[in-house]
């Protein structure tokens, strides 16, 4: 394949990438972060107490508790995510009553066992919760708290055949809990015992018989997932750590919008300044840079969407555009122009060294590329480390820096190289003045 | 046009030395102004319909014993209030913050409020993460440059980086600008980009050291710097322009990023020309091969002037 052909194919690849990026971007527009659209963001940190290790299982329980609480708040599109080994980030976009939300999220988890009042015995837990929300007295007073639960596991009942095997939760009680539970079950046979987390009934099984030995089973659960959820909830009374609100941030909708407008304004002016400078200094190459920056922008957007799609596939919430990521976007546009400059200056240098314009352009890219690949890789390395250790918005910043470097290398290799190569092979540029090099300056 | 950079090493060393001493003195004497994320505390960003005088707001805060809050006007209609509530439990601090917010809403014409509250342990957590990230970045850079170029270049680059970080910290102490997680993230990023220009210079030095065999290391390095000078200036300029735009037009959070990035870019550009190659040259000329060349060259010069 001749060089010309290679360049044409590269440009075709660029066109395909741009099309894919634009298509992907339109269909999967990244959401705006809380700092731009308003809302409440809370970081909860598990607090270690003496002799207690914070296990992943305990963190899973904590996240489950948070999900229950957030459901209670009725926010659309909440995200609850673990970050690092000890932090849970709860994001509630567009929430009106931040005070109430903080109260609900910040409370200590409380698991209780309470008997359901006769009047409501025939209802499902959902109906009971609805009655509770109307301030009706559905439950008797608290008989036991979650501390009496030693363990709870979801499993299948060992029926005679496949058909009679149903999901159940088996639980065991602590020695202190065993006697109390025996007494309660004995006195309340055929009543319903509600398991209540933070004031919400999770399930309310019927007491069939006395449980004297501290080993009980909950039956009549619809699915194994539901059984798992109940088992997790039953252990939350034993959550071995306190969850503290270590940071919270409320952003009003108007202030968020102000920030977004200011950021867009700054970005447009910043990129325009770079474009004007490049034209003034590098003339025809400056125009090439305009296209380079446009291609770079498309590929960056495409990569951002792609990463988010992958993250969502992996079950994470993905990244929304926050102020720090916008700062990074503006910054990487400036550094994308750097790569072009290194190539153009290299071409000038080759001409000063006595090469013809055409051969200078041929070798200029190759030499320049080697230089900025090294420079880019070092920058990538630091950004990757920052991404790994950063918390919250800093992660978004580091991610954009990394994507910016990948987009820059892709653009340079596929686009800038081909354009320079084609300009050289068609001998378009006859005078060095066209890219801002005065004749008398050549050769040295 | 050719500038003798390496020959004036002593001047640059004096300049850098003086600036670093000022930075250290500023850091010790004034200290850094850490944001609530590090110190713990509450920060309120309030947008008013019509901004009241600071004194009135301070009087309102006085009702809660918070008259010592830091109050800053921001932009045309905003105000930034920061206070710490030592001795309050998390729950009480939260309740107080909510009361303060409501009182301000009642007393003045408020359009919108952003509130942030940070517990004291959060700061330690993110500080540790940042230090670990910095340490690993330095180690990674050291290994990468050692493998791609050579160990002496890696150490020179890292030395230049410490120079940049010291000056950046000094400027933050002198200016009194808030150090937020955004600042730290920006500075960590700059550790990567501040090497951008240094690597461009080193690339040229490596290339020239292969073709220029007869000249001293100092002359060869100096020629290399001159050859890439325009490149360094222009790349720094294009990276700086958008950052300046953000510093002028962006909102508060963005300005935090931009300020840190700007300082880092300027010191990075400076050290890639005036610090890193100089350290490298001094070190390289202790190698027998280059020490010999240097001696021969000096003799030649001496003879030349005598004749």
Coordinates of C-alpha atoms in Angstrom, one line a residue, chain A residues 35 43 45 47 86-87 98-100 102-103 106-108 243-256 258-259 262-263 265-267 269-271 273-274 277-278 281-282 323-324 326-327 330-335 337-339 341-342 345-346 349-350 367 370-379 381-383 385-386 389-391 394 397 401 405 408, chain B residues 37 45-47 78 90-91 94 97-99 101-102 105 111-122 125-126 129-130 132-134 136-141 144-145 148-149 181-182 184-186 188-193 195-197 199-200 203-204 207 227-228 230-231 234-239 241-247 249-251 253-254 257 261 265:
Chain A
X35 CA -22.9 20.4 41.1
X43 CA -20.6 10.7 51.6
X45 CA -17.9 6.7 56.0
X47 CA -16.3 4.2 61.3
X86 CA -15.1 2.5 53.5
X87 CA -17.1 5.1 51.7
X98 CA -32.4 18.4 51.7
X99 CA -32.9 18.6 55.5
X100 CA -35.3 15.8 55.7
X102 CA -30.1 14.2 55.5
X103 CA -32.1 13.2 58.6
X106 CA -27.9 10.0 58.6
X107 CA -29.9 7.9 61.2
X108 CA -28.5 4.8 62.9
X243 CA -22.0 5.0 59.3
X244 CA -21.2 8.7 59.7
X245 CA -22.0 11.5 57.2
X246 CA -18.4 12.6 56.6
X247 CA -19.3 15.1 53.9
X248 CA -22.5 16.4 52.3
X249 CA -23.0 19.0 49.6
X250 CA -26.3 20.7 48.7
X251 CA -26.4 22.5 45.4
X252 CA -29.2 24.8 44.5
X253 CA -30.6 24.5 40.9
X254 CA -29.9 28.2 40.0
X255 CA -26.3 28.2 41.3
X256 CA -25.7 24.9 39.4
X258 CA -24.7 29.6 36.8
X259 CA -21.6 27.4 37.1
X262 CA -19.7 30.2 33.3
X263 CA -17.9 26.9 32.4
X265 CA -18.3 30.5 28.4
X266 CA -14.7 29.9 29.7
X267 CA -14.4 26.8 27.5
X269 CA -13.2 31.5 24.9
X270 CA -10.3 29.3 25.8
X271 CA -10.5 27.1 22.7
X273 CA -7.9 31.8 21.9
X274 CA -5.9 28.7 21.0
X277 CA -3.0 31.8 18.2
X278 CA -2.5 28.8 16.0
X281 CA 1.6 31.7 14.3
X282 CA 1.4 28.6 12.1
X323 CA -17.4 20.9 37.1
X324 CA -14.0 19.2 37.6
X326 CA -15.4 20.3 32.5
X327 CA -12.2 21.9 33.9
X330 CA -11.0 22.7 28.7
X331 CA -7.5 21.8 29.8
X332 CA -7.0 18.8 27.4
X333 CA -8.1 21.0 24.4
X334 CA -5.1 23.2 25.2
X335 CA -2.8 20.2 25.5
X337 CA -2.8 21.6 20.4
X338 CA 0.6 20.9 22.0
X339 CA 1.1 17.7 20.0
X341 CA 2.9 22.3 17.8
X342 CA 5.6 19.7 18.4
X345 CA 8.1 23.0 15.0
X346 CA 9.9 19.8 14.1
X349 CA 13.5 22.6 12.2
X350 CA 14.0 20.1 9.4
X367 CA 10.1 12.5 14.8
X370 CA 8.0 10.0 19.1
X371 CA 8.6 13.0 21.4
X372 CA 5.1 13.6 22.4
X373 CA 4.2 9.9 22.9
X374 CA 6.7 9.9 25.7
X375 CA 5.4 13.2 27.1
X376 CA 1.8 12.0 26.9
X377 CA 2.5 8.7 28.5
X378 CA 4.1 10.3 31.5
X379 CA 1.0 12.6 31.9
X381 CA 0.6 7.7 34.2
X382 CA 0.0 10.5 36.8
X383 CA -3.6 10.9 35.7
X385 CA -2.8 7.1 39.6
X386 CA -4.9 10.1 40.5
X389 CA -6.8 7.2 44.4
X390 CA -9.1 10.1 43.9
X391 CA -12.5 10.4 45.6
X394 CA -11.5 14.2 41.4
X397 CA -11.2 15.1 36.5
X401 CA -7.4 13.8 31.4
X405 CA -4.5 11.8 26.1
X408 CA -5.0 13.2 21.4
Chain B
X37 CA -12.8 19.5 52.9
X45 CA -22.3 29.7 48.8
X46 CA -25.3 32.1 48.7
X47 CA -26.7 33.8 45.6
X78 CA -22.8 35.8 45.5
X90 CA -22.3 15.6 63.5
X91 CA -26.0 15.7 64.1
X94 CA -26.0 19.6 60.7
X97 CA -26.2 24.6 59.6
X98 CA -29.9 24.1 58.7
X99 CA -30.9 26.8 61.2
X101 CA -29.5 28.6 56.3
X102 CA -33.1 29.2 57.2
X105 CA -33.2 32.9 53.9
X111 CA -32.2 33.2 45.3
X112 CA -30.3 30.0 46.0
X113 CA -27.9 28.4 48.5
X114 CA -25.2 25.8 48.1
X115 CA -24.2 24.1 51.3
X116 CA -21.3 21.8 52.0
X117 CA -20.4 20.3 55.4
X118 CA -17.4 18.1 56.0
X119 CA -16.6 16.0 59.0
X120 CA -13.0 16.2 60.5
X121 CA -12.0 12.7 59.4
X122 CA -12.7 13.3 55.7
X125 CA -8.7 10.5 54.4
X126 CA -8.3 12.6 51.2
X129 CA -4.9 9.4 49.3
X130 CA -3.3 12.5 47.7
X132 CA 0.0 8.2 48.3
X133 CA -1.0 9.3 44.7
X134 CA 1.9 11.8 44.6
X136 CA 3.3 6.6 43.3
X137 CA 3.3 9.2 40.5
X138 CA 6.9 10.2 41.3
X139 CA 8.0 6.5 41.5
X140 CA 6.2 5.8 38.2
X141 CA 7.8 8.8 36.5
X144 CA 9.5 5.4 33.1
X145 CA 12.1 8.0 32.3
X148 CA 13.1 5.3 28.2
X149 CA 16.0 7.6 28.6
X181 CA -9.3 18.9 46.8
X182 CA -9.6 20.5 43.3
X184 CA -4.6 19.0 44.9
X185 CA -6.0 17.2 41.9
X186 CA -4.8 19.9 39.6
X188 CA -1.0 16.2 40.9
X189 CA -2.1 16.4 37.2
X190 CA 0.5 19.1 36.6
X191 CA 3.2 16.8 37.9
X192 CA 2.6 14.9 34.7
X193 CA 2.3 17.9 32.4
X195 CA 7.3 17.1 32.7
X196 CA 5.9 17.5 29.1
X197 CA 8.4 20.2 28.2
X199 CA 10.7 15.4 28.1
X200 CA 10.8 17.4 24.9
X203 CA 14.4 14.0 23.7
X204 CA 16.4 16.6 21.8
X207 CA 19.1 12.9 19.8
X227 CA 16.4 24.1 19.3
X228 CA 13.3 23.3 21.2
X230 CA 10.0 27.9 20.4
X231 CA 8.3 24.6 20.8
X234 CA 4.3 27.7 22.2
X235 CA 3.1 24.5 23.8
X236 CA 3.1 26.2 27.2
X237 CA 1.2 29.1 25.6
X238 CA -1.6 26.9 24.0
X239 CA -2.0 25.0 27.3
X241 CA -4.6 30.1 27.1
X242 CA -7.6 28.0 28.0
X243 CA -6.6 27.9 31.6
X244 CA -6.4 31.7 31.7
X245 CA -9.9 31.8 30.1
X246 CA -11.2 29.6 32.9
X247 CA -9.5 31.7 35.5
X249 CA -14.6 33.5 33.2
X250 CA -15.2 30.3 35.1
X251 CA -17.1 30.0 38.4
X253 CA -14.7 25.8 41.6
X254 CA -13.3 26.1 38.1
X257 CA -8.6 24.3 39.2
X261 CA -3.0 24.5 36.8
X265 CA 2.2 25.2 33.9

